[in-house]
Short mmCIF file of C-alpha atoms in Angstrom, two decimals:
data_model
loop_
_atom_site.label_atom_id
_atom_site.label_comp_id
_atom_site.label_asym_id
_atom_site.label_seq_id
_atom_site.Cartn_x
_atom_site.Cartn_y
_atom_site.Cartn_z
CA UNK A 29 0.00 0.00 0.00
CA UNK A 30 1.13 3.46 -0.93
CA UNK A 31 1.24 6.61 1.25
CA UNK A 32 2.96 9.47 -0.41
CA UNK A 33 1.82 12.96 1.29
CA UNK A 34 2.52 16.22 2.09
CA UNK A 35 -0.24 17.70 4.30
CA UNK A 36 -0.18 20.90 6.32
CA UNK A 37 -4.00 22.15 8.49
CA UNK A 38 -4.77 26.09 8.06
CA UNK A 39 -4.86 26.35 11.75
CA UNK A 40 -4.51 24.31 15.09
CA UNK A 41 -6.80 21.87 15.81
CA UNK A 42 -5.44 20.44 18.90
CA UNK A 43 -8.76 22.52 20.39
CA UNK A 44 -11.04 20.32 22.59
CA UNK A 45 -13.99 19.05 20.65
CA UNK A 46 -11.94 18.74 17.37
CA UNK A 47 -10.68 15.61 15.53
CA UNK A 48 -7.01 15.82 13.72
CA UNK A 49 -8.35 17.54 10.59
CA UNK A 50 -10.45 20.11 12.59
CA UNK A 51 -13.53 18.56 11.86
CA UNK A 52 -15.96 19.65 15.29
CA UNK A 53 -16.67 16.07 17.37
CA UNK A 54 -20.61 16.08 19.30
CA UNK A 55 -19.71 15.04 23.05
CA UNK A 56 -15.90 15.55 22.83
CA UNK A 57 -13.84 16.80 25.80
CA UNK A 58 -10.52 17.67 26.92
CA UNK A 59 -8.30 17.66 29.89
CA UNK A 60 -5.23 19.35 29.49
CA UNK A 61 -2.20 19.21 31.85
CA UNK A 62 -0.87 22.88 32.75
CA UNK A 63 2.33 24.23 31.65
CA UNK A 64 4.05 23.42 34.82
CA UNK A 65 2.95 19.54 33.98
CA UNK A 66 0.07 19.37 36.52
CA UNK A 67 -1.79 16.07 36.79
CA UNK A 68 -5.12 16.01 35.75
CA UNK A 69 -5.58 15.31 40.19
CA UNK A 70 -3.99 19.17 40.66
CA UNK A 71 -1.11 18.39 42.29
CA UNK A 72 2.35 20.17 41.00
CA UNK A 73 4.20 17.68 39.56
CA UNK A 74 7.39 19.13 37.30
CA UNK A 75 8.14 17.53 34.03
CA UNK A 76 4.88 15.82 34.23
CA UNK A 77 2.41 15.56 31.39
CA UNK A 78 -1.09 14.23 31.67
CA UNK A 79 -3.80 14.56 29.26
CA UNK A 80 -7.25 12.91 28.76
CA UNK A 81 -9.45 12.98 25.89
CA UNK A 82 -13.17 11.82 25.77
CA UNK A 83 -15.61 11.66 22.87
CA UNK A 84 -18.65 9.39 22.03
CA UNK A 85 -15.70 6.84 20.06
CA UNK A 86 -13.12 6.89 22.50
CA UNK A 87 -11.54 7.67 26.06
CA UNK A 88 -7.54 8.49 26.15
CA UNK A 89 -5.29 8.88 28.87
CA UNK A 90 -1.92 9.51 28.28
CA UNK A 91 0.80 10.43 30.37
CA UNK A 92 4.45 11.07 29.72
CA UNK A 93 6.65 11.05 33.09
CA UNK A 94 10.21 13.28 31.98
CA UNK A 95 11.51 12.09 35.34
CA UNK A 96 10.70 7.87 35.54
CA UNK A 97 12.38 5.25 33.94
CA UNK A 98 11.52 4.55 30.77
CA UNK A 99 11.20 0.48 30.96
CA UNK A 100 8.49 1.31 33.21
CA UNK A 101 6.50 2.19 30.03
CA UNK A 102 2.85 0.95 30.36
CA UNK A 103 1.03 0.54 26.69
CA UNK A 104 -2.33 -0.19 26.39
CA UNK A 105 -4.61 0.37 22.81
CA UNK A 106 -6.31 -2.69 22.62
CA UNK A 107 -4.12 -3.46 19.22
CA UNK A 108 -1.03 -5.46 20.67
CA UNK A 109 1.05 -4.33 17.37
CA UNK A 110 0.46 -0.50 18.01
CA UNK A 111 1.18 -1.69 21.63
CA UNK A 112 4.37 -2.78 20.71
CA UNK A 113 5.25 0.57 18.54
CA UNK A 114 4.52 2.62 21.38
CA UNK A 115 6.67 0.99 23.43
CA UNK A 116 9.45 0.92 20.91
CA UNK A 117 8.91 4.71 20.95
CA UNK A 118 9.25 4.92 24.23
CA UNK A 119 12.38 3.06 24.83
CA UNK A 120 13.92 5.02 21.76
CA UNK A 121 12.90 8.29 22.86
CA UNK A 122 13.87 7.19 26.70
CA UNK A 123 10.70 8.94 27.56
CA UNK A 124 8.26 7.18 30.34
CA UNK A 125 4.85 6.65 28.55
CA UNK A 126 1.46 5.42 29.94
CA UNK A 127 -1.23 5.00 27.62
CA UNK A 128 -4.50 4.00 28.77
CA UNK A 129 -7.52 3.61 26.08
CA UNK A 130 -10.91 2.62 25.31
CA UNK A 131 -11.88 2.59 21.84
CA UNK A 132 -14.53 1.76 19.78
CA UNK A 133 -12.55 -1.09 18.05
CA UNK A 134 -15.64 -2.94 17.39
CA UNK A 135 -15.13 -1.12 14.12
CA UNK A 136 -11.86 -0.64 13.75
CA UNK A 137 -8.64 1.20 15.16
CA UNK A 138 -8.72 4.12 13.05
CA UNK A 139 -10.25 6.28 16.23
CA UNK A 140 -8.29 4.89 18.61
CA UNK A 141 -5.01 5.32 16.62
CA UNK A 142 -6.07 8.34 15.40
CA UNK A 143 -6.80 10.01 18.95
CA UNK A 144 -3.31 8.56 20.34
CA UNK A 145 -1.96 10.62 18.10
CA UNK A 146 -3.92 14.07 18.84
CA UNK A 147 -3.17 13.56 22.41
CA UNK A 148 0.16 12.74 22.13
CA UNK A 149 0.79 15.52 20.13
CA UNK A 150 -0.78 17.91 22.19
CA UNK A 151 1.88 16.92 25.07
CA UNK A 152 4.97 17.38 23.17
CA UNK A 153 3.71 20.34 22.00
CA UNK A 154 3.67 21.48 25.90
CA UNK A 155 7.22 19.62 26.36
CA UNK A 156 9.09 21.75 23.92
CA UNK A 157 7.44 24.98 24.95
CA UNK A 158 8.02 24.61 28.50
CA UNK A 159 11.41 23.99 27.62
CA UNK A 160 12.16 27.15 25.69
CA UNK A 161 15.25 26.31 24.46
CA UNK A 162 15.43 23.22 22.60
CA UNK A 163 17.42 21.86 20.09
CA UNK A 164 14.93 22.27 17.57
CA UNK A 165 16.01 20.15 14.86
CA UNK A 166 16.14 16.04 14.44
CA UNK A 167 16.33 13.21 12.04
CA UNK A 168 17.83 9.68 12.20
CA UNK A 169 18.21 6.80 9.53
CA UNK A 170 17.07 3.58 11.31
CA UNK A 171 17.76 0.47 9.71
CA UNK A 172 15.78 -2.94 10.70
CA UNK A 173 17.46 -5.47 8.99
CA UNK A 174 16.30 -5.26 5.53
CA UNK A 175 14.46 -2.00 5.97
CA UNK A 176 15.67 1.31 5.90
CA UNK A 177 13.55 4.54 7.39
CA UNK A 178 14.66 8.28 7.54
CA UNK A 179 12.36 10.65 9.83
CA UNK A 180 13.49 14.30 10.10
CA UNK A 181 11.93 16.88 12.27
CA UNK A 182 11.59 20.30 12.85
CA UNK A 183 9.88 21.80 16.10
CA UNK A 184 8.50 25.09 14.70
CA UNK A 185 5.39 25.93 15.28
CA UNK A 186 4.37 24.82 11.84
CA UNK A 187 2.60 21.67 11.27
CA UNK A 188 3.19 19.98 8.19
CA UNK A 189 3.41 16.21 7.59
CA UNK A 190 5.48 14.95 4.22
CA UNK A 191 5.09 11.24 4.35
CA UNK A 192 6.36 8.65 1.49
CA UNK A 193 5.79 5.00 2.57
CA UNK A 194 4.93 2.14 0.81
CA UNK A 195 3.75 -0.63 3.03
CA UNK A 196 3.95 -4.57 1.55
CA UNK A 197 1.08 -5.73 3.04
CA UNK A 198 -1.94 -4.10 3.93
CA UNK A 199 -2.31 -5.36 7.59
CA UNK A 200 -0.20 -6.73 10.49
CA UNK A 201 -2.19 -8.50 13.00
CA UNK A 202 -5.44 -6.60 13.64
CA UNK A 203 -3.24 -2.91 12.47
CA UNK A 204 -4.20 -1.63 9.24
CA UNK A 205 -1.04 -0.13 7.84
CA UNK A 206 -2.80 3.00 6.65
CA UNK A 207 -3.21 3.85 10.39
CA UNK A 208 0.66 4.82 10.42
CA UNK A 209 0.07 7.86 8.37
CA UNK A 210 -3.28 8.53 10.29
CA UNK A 211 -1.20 8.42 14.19
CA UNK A 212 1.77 10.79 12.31
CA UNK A 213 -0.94 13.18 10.76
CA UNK A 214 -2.89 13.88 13.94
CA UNK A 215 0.53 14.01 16.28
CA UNK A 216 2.48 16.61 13.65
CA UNK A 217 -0.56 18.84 13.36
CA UNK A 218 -0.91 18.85 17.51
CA UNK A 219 2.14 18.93 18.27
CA UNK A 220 2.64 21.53 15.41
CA UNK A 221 5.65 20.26 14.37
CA UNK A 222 7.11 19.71 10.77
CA UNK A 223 7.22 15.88 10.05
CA UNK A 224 8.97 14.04 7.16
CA UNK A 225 8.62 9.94 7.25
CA UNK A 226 10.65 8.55 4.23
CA UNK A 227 10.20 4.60 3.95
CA UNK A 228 13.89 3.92 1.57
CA UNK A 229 13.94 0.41 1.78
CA UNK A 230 11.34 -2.23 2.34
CA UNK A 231 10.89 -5.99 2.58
CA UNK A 232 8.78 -7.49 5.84
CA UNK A 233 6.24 -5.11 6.71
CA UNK A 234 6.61 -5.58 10.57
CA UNK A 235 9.93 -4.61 10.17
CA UNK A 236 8.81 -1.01 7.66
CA UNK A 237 6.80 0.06 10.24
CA UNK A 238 9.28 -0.70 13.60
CA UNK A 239 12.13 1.45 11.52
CA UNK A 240 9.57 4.30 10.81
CA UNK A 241 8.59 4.68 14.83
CA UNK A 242 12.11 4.07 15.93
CA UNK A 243 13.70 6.54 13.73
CA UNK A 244 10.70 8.72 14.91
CA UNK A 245 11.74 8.16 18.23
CA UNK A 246 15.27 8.54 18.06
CA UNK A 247 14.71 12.00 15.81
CA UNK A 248 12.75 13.70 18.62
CA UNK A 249 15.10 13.12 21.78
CA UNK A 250 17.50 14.53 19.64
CA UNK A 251 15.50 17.75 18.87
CA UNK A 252 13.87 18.35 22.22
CA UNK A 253 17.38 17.71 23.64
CA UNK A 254 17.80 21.07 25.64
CA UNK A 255 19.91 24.09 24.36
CA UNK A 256 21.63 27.32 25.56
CA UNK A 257 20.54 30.31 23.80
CA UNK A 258 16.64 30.87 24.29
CA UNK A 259 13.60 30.11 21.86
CA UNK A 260 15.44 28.40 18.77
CA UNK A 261 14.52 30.95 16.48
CA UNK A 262 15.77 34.25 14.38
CA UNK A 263 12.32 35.37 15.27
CA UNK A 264 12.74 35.31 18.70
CA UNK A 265 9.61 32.74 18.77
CA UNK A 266 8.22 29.56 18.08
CA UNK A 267 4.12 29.37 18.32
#
């Protein structure tokens, strides 16, 4: 299966009671961490992040913990492969993750993939602001065996996802493979950040997909790495 795109939203949509492409959702809510990484409970908790998200399809917790280990990771989507790409993200990134869902995947996983995605987005959106100065910049080849994947990213402000993958099967397990662009879509646009996924070499499809969220991984610690200098820009800001 083919995914070749280059997609960029007119405005942020990481708004409660919108989906990834700003469409408005009936019953949706929102509960945002603060920018000092408050729990959802109140209580000041530094480095941090916590967000929920509720609609009438799904109901998303996610937390990512900047000071825990990251083997302490705690996946579940109710799809064991996205499972196990969330945890390879984690260990990749180093970044404590807890993701707690439950979707409507009597139908299928694009909602619950799809809202992973927003949510996640929305919190390293927070990360890199709170953080000021930043690296900005990322990208790393990642090579699984046969397959080759280059992810490069740029934490601007500006969402924009360029993404040219071409899966060999259409499936793995219960995960459609279309459902990678769908996650990367909704977590560039909320996390405004520019995104390019470039699939160079394929062969088994498990293996296409593990390079794609490793390299992922691996890109971002090295652009939310911290920095001396202030916001990362010749503007002087980065909204």
């Amino acid at each position: 299966m083919s995914e070749k795109t280059a997609t960029t939203p007119a405005a942020n949509t990481s708004a409660a009671g919108t989906s990834a492409a700003g469409t408005p959702e009936t019953g949706a809510s929102v509960t945002r961490a603060s920018a000092t990484g408050t729990r959802a409970t109140g209580t000041p908790s530094p480095g941090v992040y916590y967000q929920e998200r509720n609609t009438l399809e799904t109901k998303i917790q996610v937390t990512i913990d900047l000071n825990r280990d990251f083997q302490e990771s705690k996946i579940n989507t109710g799809i064991g492969f996205f499972n196990h790409m969330l945890t390879l993200f984690a260990f990749h990134s180093q970044t404590y993750l807890d993701v707690q869902t439950d979707g409507d995947l009597e139908v299928d996983g694009h909602h619950t993939v799809e809202d992973i995605g927003i949510v996640m987005g929305e919190l390293i959106r927070q990360i890199y602001k709170d953080r000021g100065s930043y690296q900005r910049y990322g990208s790393f080849y990642m090579p699984m065996d046969e397959c080759l994947a280059r992810v490069v990213i740029d934490l601007s402000g500006r969402p924009y996802l360029a993404m040219d993958a071409e899966f060999s099967r259409d499936t793995v397990g219960q995960f459609a493979t279309e459902l990678v662009r769908e996650f990367f879509y909704a977590l560039a646009i909320n996390a405004r950040l520019t995104l390019h996924i470039d699939l160079l070499k394929t062969g088994n499809t498990h293996h296409e997909i593990e390079a794609i969220f490793k390299a992922f991984a691996r890109a971002l610690k090295i652009a939310l790495a911290p920095a001396s200098g202030g916001v990362p820009s010749s503007k002087g800001v980065i909204q």
